Amino acid sequence: MTVSAAPDETPGRQPEPGLRADAERNRDRILAAARRLYATEGLGVSMASVAREAGVGKATLSRRFASREDLITAVFADRMDAYAVAVAEALADPDSWHGFTGYLHAVCAMQAADRGFADVLTMTFPAAKALESRRAEAYHGFVELIGHAQDSGRLRPDFTPEDLVVLLMANAGVVAATADAAPDTWRRLVGHMIRAYATPGTEVPPLPDGPTPTALYRAMIRLGRPGNG
């Protein structure tokens, strides 16, 4: 039995302009839908949910993005670029300690702004080569930044790159738990951690205010509801 190709995928000829435009519109709708869902719900969202949110069929989604990793790479390409740029800007800071603490704030703020990106920074996607390449670039820059800050005598000598991963994991959890009720709670966490990373006598930024008891209670109530982690 001969299987015909879809009109926009016929071998040997270019799709008609109208079909190309439709395909591009579908791709844009899928990316916009995935961004919305990932930002509010994290990466646990299914591909079927993305298709429904975009108003397209599963087959259309699969033609545009063959795998979950392909979709995640496309959605977060600009954020991974910003992640790599953040460490480059920190390295360019003539005050290595300021660059180091500024980088921590910048990356944790990126997590707070987008739950999906919070997940991306604490997971690996071996099949997503472009995404992992940007992550590796940022990682190597951060290793260099650590060395400069330690050479200045203001970052603890026992701080390691893995400590950043631990911070990002902790921050992702705080963001997920408090985003609705106390969205600035992550700032308090980062403030405490910077104090822990600093050598004795190092000047550290003022500690941000913590969540109010009422806001924290609302966050705890939300976590206790079925379906919330």
mmCIF file of C-alpha atoms in Angstrom:
data_model
loop_
_atom_site.group_PDB
_atom_site.id
_atom_site.type_symbol
_atom_site.label_atom_id
_atom_site.label_comp_id
_atom_site.label_asym_id
_atom_site.label_seq_id
_atom_site.Cartn_x
_atom_site.Cartn_y
_atom_site.Cartn_z
ATOM 1 C CA MET A 1 0.000 0.000 0.000
ATOM 2 C CA THR A 2 1.340 3.423 -0.949
ATOM 3 C CA VAL A 3 1.159 6.127 1.711
ATOM 4 C CA SER A 4 0.843 9.658 0.380
ATOM 5 C CA ALA A 5 2.860 12.418 1.958
ATOM 6 C CA ALA A 6 1.102 15.298 3.644
ATOM 7 C CA PRO A 7 0.577 18.276 1.285
ATOM 8 C CA ASP A 8 3.359 20.257 2.935
ATOM 9 C CA GLU A 9 5.744 17.311 3.000
ATOM 10 C CA THR A 10 5.598 15.993 -0.604
ATOM 11 C CA PRO A 11 9.078 14.736 -1.571
ATOM 12 C CA GLY A 12 10.803 16.645 -4.323
ATOM 13 C CA ARG A 13 8.858 19.873 -4.168
ATOM 14 C CA GLN A 14 8.586 22.868 -1.916
ATOM 15 C CA PRO A 15 5.347 23.431 0.010
ATOM 16 C CA GLU A 16 3.055 26.091 -1.417
ATOM 17 C CA PRO A 17 3.361 29.509 0.279
ATOM 18 C CA GLY A 18 -0.031 29.150 1.949
ATOM 19 C CA LEU A 19 0.896 25.792 3.391
ATOM 20 C CA ARG A 20 4.245 27.119 4.618
ATOM 21 C CA ALA A 21 2.449 29.985 6.346
ATOM 22 C CA ASP A 22 0.007 27.578 7.987
ATOM 23 C CA ALA A 23 2.864 25.411 9.216
ATOM 24 C CA GLU A 24 4.677 28.437 10.633
ATOM 25 C CA ARG A 25 1.519 29.634 12.377
ATOM 26 C CA ASN A 26 1.021 26.204 13.901
ATOM 27 C CA ARG A 27 4.607 26.177 15.129
ATOM 28 C CA ASP A 28 4.188 29.607 16.698
ATOM 29 C CA ARG A 29 0.941 28.548 18.385
ATOM 30 C CA ILE A 30 2.579 25.428 19.774
ATOM 31 C CA LEU A 31 5.552 27.362 21.138
ATOM 32 C CA ALA A 32 3.298 30.011 22.708
ATOM 33 C CA ALA A 33 1.116 27.338 24.305
ATOM 34 C CA ALA A 34 4.110 25.414 25.623
ATOM 35 C CA ARG A 35 5.623 28.592 27.085
ATOM 36 C CA ARG A 36 2.391 29.381 28.929
ATOM 37 C CA LEU A 37 1.997 25.887 30.328
ATOM 38 C CA TYR A 38 5.649 25.363 31.227
ATOM 39 C CA ALA A 39 5.854 28.783 32.896
ATOM 40 C CA THR A 40 2.930 28.087 35.219
ATOM 41 C CA GLU A 41 3.014 24.318 35.644
ATOM 42 C CA GLY A 42 6.598 23.239 34.998
ATOM 43 C CA LEU A 43 7.919 20.627 32.596
ATOM 44 C CA GLY A 44 5.538 17.920 33.807
ATOM 45 C CA VAL A 45 2.996 19.105 31.247
ATOM 46 C CA SER A 46 2.253 16.421 28.656
ATOM 47 C CA MET A 47 2.635 16.868 24.921
ATOM 48 C CA ALA A 48 -1.104 16.182 24.592
ATOM 49 C CA SER A 49 -1.823 19.106 26.934
ATOM 50 C CA VAL A 50 0.380 21.361 24.815
ATOM 51 C CA ALA A 51 -1.486 20.307 21.678
ATOM 52 C CA ARG A 52 -4.850 21.059 23.313
ATOM 53 C CA GLU A 53 -3.653 24.445 24.580
ATOM 54 C CA ALA A 54 -2.377 25.303 21.089
ATOM 55 C CA GLY A 55 -5.571 24.124 19.401
ATOM 56 C CA VAL A 56 -3.771 21.659 17.125
ATOM 57 C CA GLY A 57 -3.853 17.910 16.719
ATOM 58 C CA LYS A 58 -1.228 15.576 18.116
ATOM 59 C CA ALA A 59 -0.061 14.772 14.588
ATOM 60 C CA THR A 60 0.554 18.441 13.874
ATOM 61 C CA LEU A 61 2.523 18.785 17.095
ATOM 62 C CA SER A 62 4.607 15.723 16.214
ATOM 63 C CA ARG A 63 5.388 17.075 12.738
ATOM 64 C CA ARG A 64 6.692 20.321 14.202
ATOM 65 C CA PHE A 65 8.424 18.787 17.220
ATOM 66 C CA ALA A 66 9.250 15.107 17.041
ATOM 67 C CA SER A 67 10.057 14.785 20.739
ATOM 68 C CA ARG A 68 9.558 16.491 24.082
ATOM 69 C CA GLU A 69 13.247 17.447 24.065
ATOM 70 C CA ASP A 70 12.848 19.189 20.688
ATOM 71 C CA LEU A 71 9.969 21.250 22.056
ATOM 72 C CA ILE A 72 11.790 22.130 25.277
ATOM 73 C CA THR A 73 14.874 23.188 23.297
ATOM 74 C CA ALA A 74 12.812 25.500 21.102
ATOM 75 C CA VAL A 75 10.823 26.989 23.983
ATOM 76 C CA PHE A 76 13.848 27.734 26.153
ATOM 77 C CA ALA A 77 16.431 28.656 23.513
ATOM 78 C CA ASP A 78 16.281 32.356 24.376
ATOM 79 C CA ARG A 79 16.427 31.680 28.118
ATOM 80 C CA MET A 80 19.438 29.419 27.733
ATOM 81 C CA ASP A 81 21.100 32.205 25.760
ATOM 82 C CA ALA A 82 20.338 34.618 28.615
ATOM 83 C CA TYR A 83 21.715 32.070 31.084
ATOM 84 C CA ALA A 84 25.020 31.939 29.212
ATOM 85 C CA VAL A 85 25.103 35.733 28.836
ATOM 86 C CA ALA A 86 24.569 36.183 32.597
ATOM 87 C CA VAL A 87 27.779 34.362 33.454
ATOM 88 C CA ALA A 88 29.705 36.263 30.759
ATOM 89 C CA GLU A 89 28.519 39.548 32.284
ATOM 90 C CA ALA A 90 29.491 38.330 35.762
ATOM 91 C CA LEU A 91 32.982 37.465 34.526
ATOM 92 C CA ALA A 92 33.299 40.950 33.046
ATOM 93 C CA ASP A 93 32.571 42.569 36.427
ATOM 94 C CA PRO A 94 35.845 43.993 37.812
ATOM 95 C CA ASP A 95 34.633 43.049 41.316
ATOM 96 C CA SER A 96 34.606 39.242 41.216
ATOM 97 C CA TRP A 97 32.568 38.885 44.431
ATOM 98 C CA HIS A 98 29.947 41.303 43.134
ATOM 99 C CA GLY A 99 29.925 39.410 39.846
ATOM 100 C CA PHE A 100 29.470 36.126 41.679
ATOM 101 C CA THR A 101 26.588 37.284 43.891
ATOM 102 C CA GLY A 102 24.987 39.145 40.978
ATOM 103 C CA TYR A 103 25.057 35.964 38.923
ATOM 104 C CA LEU A 104 23.343 33.970 41.652
ATOM 105 C CA HIS A 105 20.597 36.575 41.883
ATOM 106 C CA ALA A 106 20.197 36.737 38.099
ATOM 107 C CA VAL A 107 19.878 32.980 37.602
ATOM 108 C CA CYS A 108 17.536 32.483 40.548
ATOM 109 C CA ALA A 109 15.402 35.370 39.248
ATOM 110 C CA MET A 110 15.162 33.561 35.898
ATOM 111 C CA GLN A 111 13.878 30.522 37.764
ATOM 112 C CA ALA A 112 11.356 32.590 39.705
ATOM 113 C CA ALA A 113 10.000 34.127 36.502
ATOM 114 C CA ASP A 114 9.365 30.780 34.811
ATOM 115 C CA ARG A 115 8.702 27.443 36.524
ATOM 116 C CA GLY A 116 9.600 25.609 33.351
ATOM 117 C CA PHE A 117 13.006 27.224 33.247
ATOM 118 C CA ALA A 118 13.416 26.456 36.941
ATOM 119 C CA ASP A 119 13.013 22.807 35.959
ATOM 120 C CA VAL A 120 15.345 23.096 32.958
ATOM 121 C CA LEU A 121 18.186 24.298 35.164
ATOM 122 C CA THR A 122 17.885 21.300 37.476
ATOM 123 C CA MET A 123 17.489 18.579 34.832
ATOM 124 C CA THR A 124 19.552 17.237 31.947
ATOM 125 C CA PHE A 125 18.358 16.445 28.422
ATOM 126 C CA PRO A 126 21.034 14.339 26.690
ATOM 127 C CA ALA A 127 19.117 14.294 23.407
ATOM 128 C CA ALA A 128 18.797 18.095 23.335
ATOM 129 C CA LYS A 129 22.277 18.879 22.035
ATOM 130 C CA ALA A 130 21.822 22.636 21.537
ATOM 131 C CA LEU A 131 20.367 23.142 25.002
ATOM 132 C CA GLU A 132 23.077 21.081 26.666
ATOM 133 C CA SER A 133 25.765 22.930 24.732
ATOM 134 C CA ARG A 134 24.559 26.254 26.164
ATOM 135 C CA ARG A 135 24.376 24.720 29.626
ATOM 136 C CA ALA A 136 27.978 23.490 29.318
ATOM 137 C CA GLU A 137 29.111 26.926 28.165
ATOM 138 C CA ALA A 138 27.490 28.546 31.201
ATOM 139 C CA TYR A 139 28.909 25.882 33.506
ATOM 140 C CA HIS A 140 32.498 26.429 32.371
ATOM 141 C CA GLY A 141 32.058 30.169 32.768
ATOM 142 C CA PHE A 142 30.743 29.675 36.280
ATOM 143 C CA VAL A 143 33.743 27.508 37.193
ATOM 144 C CA GLU A 144 35.980 30.385 36.108
ATOM 145 C CA LEU A 145 33.852 32.844 38.102
ATOM 146 C CA ILE A 146 34.220 30.703 41.229
ATOM 147 C CA GLY A 147 38.004 30.761 40.866
ATOM 148 C CA HIS A 148 38.079 34.554 40.601
ATOM 149 C CA ALA A 149 35.795 35.025 43.612
ATOM 150 C CA GLN A 150 37.851 32.589 45.685
ATOM 151 C CA ASP A 151 41.073 34.310 44.659
ATOM 152 C CA SER A 152 39.604 37.551 46.013
ATOM 153 C CA GLY A 153 39.346 35.893 49.430
ATOM 154 C CA ARG A 154 35.618 36.570 49.751
ATOM 155 C CA LEU A 155 34.166 33.256 48.530
ATOM 156 C CA ARG A 156 34.708 30.233 50.726
ATOM 157 C CA PRO A 157 37.516 28.022 49.392
ATOM 158 C CA ASP A 158 35.342 24.937 49.775
ATOM 159 C CA PHE A 159 32.563 26.249 47.509
ATOM 160 C CA THR A 160 32.179 23.999 44.439
ATOM 161 C CA PRO A 161 30.189 24.190 41.176
ATOM 162 C CA GLU A 162 27.908 21.483 42.567
ATOM 163 C CA ASP A 163 26.825 23.936 45.253
ATOM 164 C CA LEU A 164 25.185 26.004 42.527
ATOM 165 C CA VAL A 165 23.211 22.953 41.419
ATOM 166 C CA VAL A 166 22.076 22.426 45.012
ATOM 167 C CA LEU A 167 21.018 26.087 45.224
ATOM 168 C CA LEU A 168 19.083 25.862 41.959
ATOM 169 C CA MET A 169 17.322 22.694 43.121
ATOM 170 C CA ALA A 170 16.395 24.353 46.409
ATOM 171 C CA ASN A 171 15.261 27.507 44.634
ATOM 172 C CA ALA A 172 13.146 25.534 42.168
ATOM 173 C CA GLY A 173 11.346 23.951 45.101
ATOM 174 C CA VAL A 174 10.807 27.297 46.821
ATOM 175 C CA VAL A 175 9.537 28.875 43.592
ATOM 176 C CA ALA A 176 7.101 26.018 42.998
ATOM 177 C CA ALA A 177 5.831 26.123 46.582
ATOM 178 C CA THR A 178 5.457 29.875 47.033
ATOM 179 C CA ALA A 179 4.965 31.365 43.553
ATOM 180 C CA ASP A 180 1.292 32.202 44.107
ATOM 181 C CA ALA A 181 1.243 33.067 47.794
ATOM 182 C CA ALA A 182 4.682 34.591 48.435
ATOM 183 C CA PRO A 183 6.474 35.109 45.101
ATOM 184 C CA ASP A 184 9.523 36.894 46.544
ATOM 185 C CA THR A 185 10.435 34.137 49.007
ATOM 186 C CA TRP A 186 13.270 32.979 46.746
ATOM 187 C CA ARG A 187 15.100 36.246 47.439
ATOM 188 C CA ARG A 188 15.301 35.360 51.135
ATOM 189 C CA LEU A 189 16.727 31.936 50.292
ATOM 190 C CA VAL A 190 19.396 33.419 48.029
ATOM 191 C CA GLY A 191 20.284 36.006 50.658
ATOM 192 C CA HIS A 192 20.835 33.323 53.275
ATOM 193 C CA MET A 193 22.912 31.213 50.895
ATOM 194 C CA ILE A 194 25.161 34.112 49.899
ATOM 195 C CA ARG A 195 25.893 34.640 53.602
ATOM 196 C CA ALA A 196 26.772 30.964 53.876
ATOM 197 C CA TYR A 197 29.115 31.153 50.875
ATOM 198 C CA ALA A 198 30.974 34.276 52.059
ATOM 199 C CA THR A 199 34.181 34.092 54.070
ATOM 200 C CA PRO A 200 34.128 35.687 57.541
ATOM 201 C CA GLY A 201 34.277 39.472 57.365
ATOM 202 C CA THR A 202 33.045 39.696 53.775
ATOM 203 C CA GLU A 203 30.444 42.377 53.187
ATOM 204 C CA VAL A 204 27.173 40.819 52.054
ATOM 205 C CA PRO A 205 23.964 42.400 50.747
ATOM 206 C CA PRO A 206 21.177 43.081 53.271
ATOM 207 C CA LEU A 207 18.970 40.063 53.874
ATOM 208 C CA PRO A 208 15.638 40.491 52.038
ATOM 209 C CA ASP A 209 12.437 40.305 54.035
ATOM 210 C CA GLY A 210 10.966 36.846 54.408
ATOM 211 C CA PRO A 211 7.362 35.858 53.667
ATOM 212 C CA THR A 212 4.702 36.806 56.169
ATOM 213 C CA PRO A 213 3.270 33.998 58.312
ATOM 214 C CA THR A 214 -0.040 34.332 56.468
ATOM 215 C CA ALA A 215 1.557 34.083 53.024
ATOM 216 C CA LEU A 216 3.648 31.108 54.067
ATOM 217 C CA TYR A 217 0.582 29.402 55.523
ATOM 218 C CA ARG A 218 -1.271 29.884 52.222
ATOM 219 C CA ALA A 219 1.666 28.305 50.392
ATOM 220 C CA MET A 220 1.616 25.345 52.782
ATOM 221 C CA ILE A 221 -2.139 24.919 52.284
ATOM 222 C CA ARG A 222 -1.626 24.886 48.524
ATOM 223 C CA LEU A 223 1.070 22.238 48.803
ATOM 224 C CA GLY A 224 -1.247 20.058 50.835
ATOM 225 C CA ARG A 225 -3.871 19.923 48.113
ATOM 226 C CA PRO A 226 -4.053 16.801 45.912
ATOM 227 C CA GLY A 227 -2.003 17.154 42.738
ATOM 228 C CA ASN A 228 0.531 19.580 44.197
ATOM 229 C CA GLY A 229 4.078 18.450 44.881
#
